[in-house]
Coordinates of C-alpha atoms in Angstrom, one line a residue:
X1 CA 10.7 7.9 0.8
X2 CA 6.9 8.3 0.9
X3 CA 4.9 10.9 2.8
X4 CA 4.1 8.5 5.7
X5 CA 7.7 7.9 6.4
X6 CA 8.4 11.6 6.5
X7 CA 5.6 12.3 8.7
X8 CA 6.6 9.5 11.1
X9 CA 10.1 10.8 11.2
X10 CA 8.8 14.2 12.1
X11 CA 6.4 13.1 14.7
X12 CA 9.3 11.1 16.1
X13 CA 11.2 14.2 16.6
X14 CA 8.1 16.0 18.2
X15 CA 7.0 13.5 20.6
X16 CA 8.9 12.7 23.7
X17 CA 9.1 9.0 24.0
X18 CA 10.7 6.9 26.7
X19 CA 13.6 5.8 24.5
X20 CA 14.4 9.3 23.5
X21 CA 14.4 10.4 27.3
X22 CA 17.6 8.4 27.7
X23 CA 19.4 10.3 25.0
X24 CA 20.7 13.9 25.1
X25 CA 17.5 16.0 24.5
X26 CA 17.3 18.0 21.3
X27 CA 17.2 21.9 21.6
X28 CA 14.2 23.4 20.0
X29 CA 16.3 24.9 17.4
X30 CA 17.8 21.5 16.5
X31 CA 14.4 20.0 16.3
X32 CA 13.3 22.8 14.0
X33 CA 16.2 22.4 11.8
X34 CA 15.6 18.7 11.7
X35 CA 12.1 19.2 10.7
X36 CA 12.9 21.7 7.8
X37 CA 15.6 19.2 6.5
X38 CA 12.9 16.6 6.4
X39 CA 10.4 18.8 4.5
X40 CA 13.1 20.1 2.2
X41 CA 13.9 16.3 1.3
X42 CA 10.1 15.7 0.8
X43 CA 9.8 18.6 -1.5
X44 CA 12.8 17.8 -3.6
X45 CA 11.2 14.3 -4.0
X46 CA 7.9 15.8 -5.1
X47 CA 9.7 18.3 -7.3
X48 CA 11.4 15.3 -9.2
X49 CA 8.7 12.8 -9.1
X50 CA 5.7 15.1 -10.0
X51 CA 7.8 17.4 -12.3
X52 CA 6.7 20.5 -10.4
X53 CA 6.8 23.9 -11.8
X54 CA 8.7 26.5 -9.6
X55 CA 5.5 28.1 -8.3
X56 CA 4.2 24.7 -7.3
X57 CA 7.3 23.9 -5.5
X58 CA 7.1 27.2 -3.6
X59 CA 3.5 26.5 -2.6
X60 CA 4.2 23.0 -1.5
X61 CA 7.1 24.0 0.5
X62 CA 5.1 26.8 2.1
X63 CA 2.2 24.5 2.9
X64 CA 4.3 21.7 4.4
X65 CA 6.5 24.3 6.5
X66 CA 3.4 25.9 7.8
X67 CA 1.4 22.8 8.7
X68 CA 4.3 20.9 10.2
X69 CA 5.3 23.8 12.5
X70 CA 1.5 24.1 13.5
X71 CA 1.4 20.4 14.1
X72 CA 4.6 20.8 16.0
X73 CA 3.2 23.4 18.3
X74 CA 0.1 21.6 19.2
X75 CA 2.1 18.5 19.9
X76 CA 4.4 20.4 22.1
X77 CA 1.6 21.8 24.1
X78 CA 0.4 18.3 24.7
X79 CA 3.8 17.1 25.6
X80 CA 4.3 20.2 27.8
X81 CA 1.2 19.1 29.7
X82 CA 2.4 15.7 30.1
X83 CA -0.2 14.1 28.0
X84 CA 0.7 10.4 27.3
X85 CA -2.5 9.4 25.1
X86 CA -1.0 8.6 21.8
X87 CA -4.4 9.0 20.3
X88 CA -4.4 12.7 21.0
X89 CA -1.1 13.0 19.1
X90 CA -2.5 10.9 16.3
X91 CA -5.6 13.1 15.9
X92 CA -3.1 16.3 15.8
X93 CA -1.3 14.5 13.1
X94 CA -4.3 13.6 11.2
X95 CA -5.9 17.0 11.5
X96 CA -2.8 18.5 9.9
X97 CA -1.9 16.0 7.4
X98 CA -5.6 16.3 6.1
X99 CA -5.1 20.1 5.7
X100 CA -1.9 19.5 3.9
X101 CA -3.7 16.9 1.6
X102 CA -6.4 19.3 0.8
X103 CA -4.0 22.3 0.2
X104 CA -1.8 20.2 -1.9
X105 CA -4.7 19.1 -4.0
X106 CA -5.3 22.6 -5.1
X107 CA -1.6 23.1 -6.2
X108 CA -1.2 20.1 -8.3
X109 CA -2.7 19.4 -11.8
X110 CA -4.8 16.4 -12.4
X111 CA -2.0 14.2 -13.6
X112 CA 0.4 15.2 -10.7
X113 CA -2.5 14.6 -8.3
X114 CA -2.9 11.1 -9.6
X115 CA 0.7 10.4 -9.2
X116 CA 0.8 11.9 -5.8
X117 CA -2.0 9.6 -4.5
X118 CA -0.2 6.6 -5.9
X119 CA 3.0 7.8 -4.1
X120 CA 1.4 7.1 -0.7
X121 CA -0.9 9.9 -0.1
X122 CA -4.0 7.8 -1.3
X123 CA -3.1 5.2 1.3
X124 CA -2.5 7.7 4.0
X125 CA -5.8 9.4 3.3
X126 CA -7.8 6.0 3.7
X127 CA -6.1 5.5 6.9
X128 CA -6.9 8.8 8.3
X129 CA -10.5 8.4 7.3
X130 CA -10.7 5.0 8.7
X131 CA -9.3 6.3 12.1
X132 CA -11.9 9.2 11.9
X133 CA -14.7 6.8 11.3
X134 CA -13.5 4.6 14.2
X135 CA -13.5 7.7 16.5
X136 CA -16.7 8.7 15.3
X137 CA -18.3 5.3 16.0
X138 CA -16.8 5.2 19.4
X139 CA -18.5 8.4 20.3
X140 CA -22.0 6.8 19.6

């Protein structure tokens, strides 16, 4: 499971979609529990694949929990205001993914960072940069 799949799953939990409206809605506590479980799964994968030191695992977990909660709060504000523009949700996701990317870079050593990029973070970064460039070009 790469970062993109985890982020997509977490965003799927956070954004109210038409298909989810037909199902029993999750309580905020259930949403947070599911998000934390996803983060834990991701951290365990990183711990194994990148052979993290205990302190690195702690920082990685802290970074992801903080940033995903912040992303969740921003997405919830949009949702509460009945915003349907998916681009705004994507912008929030990109903003917090970028913050995570930069913070994780500071925690990993060069070998771990190279492997992290190969695990999908490099492709995700290129996609974020491409969306940012497209958005910037549309402003002109």
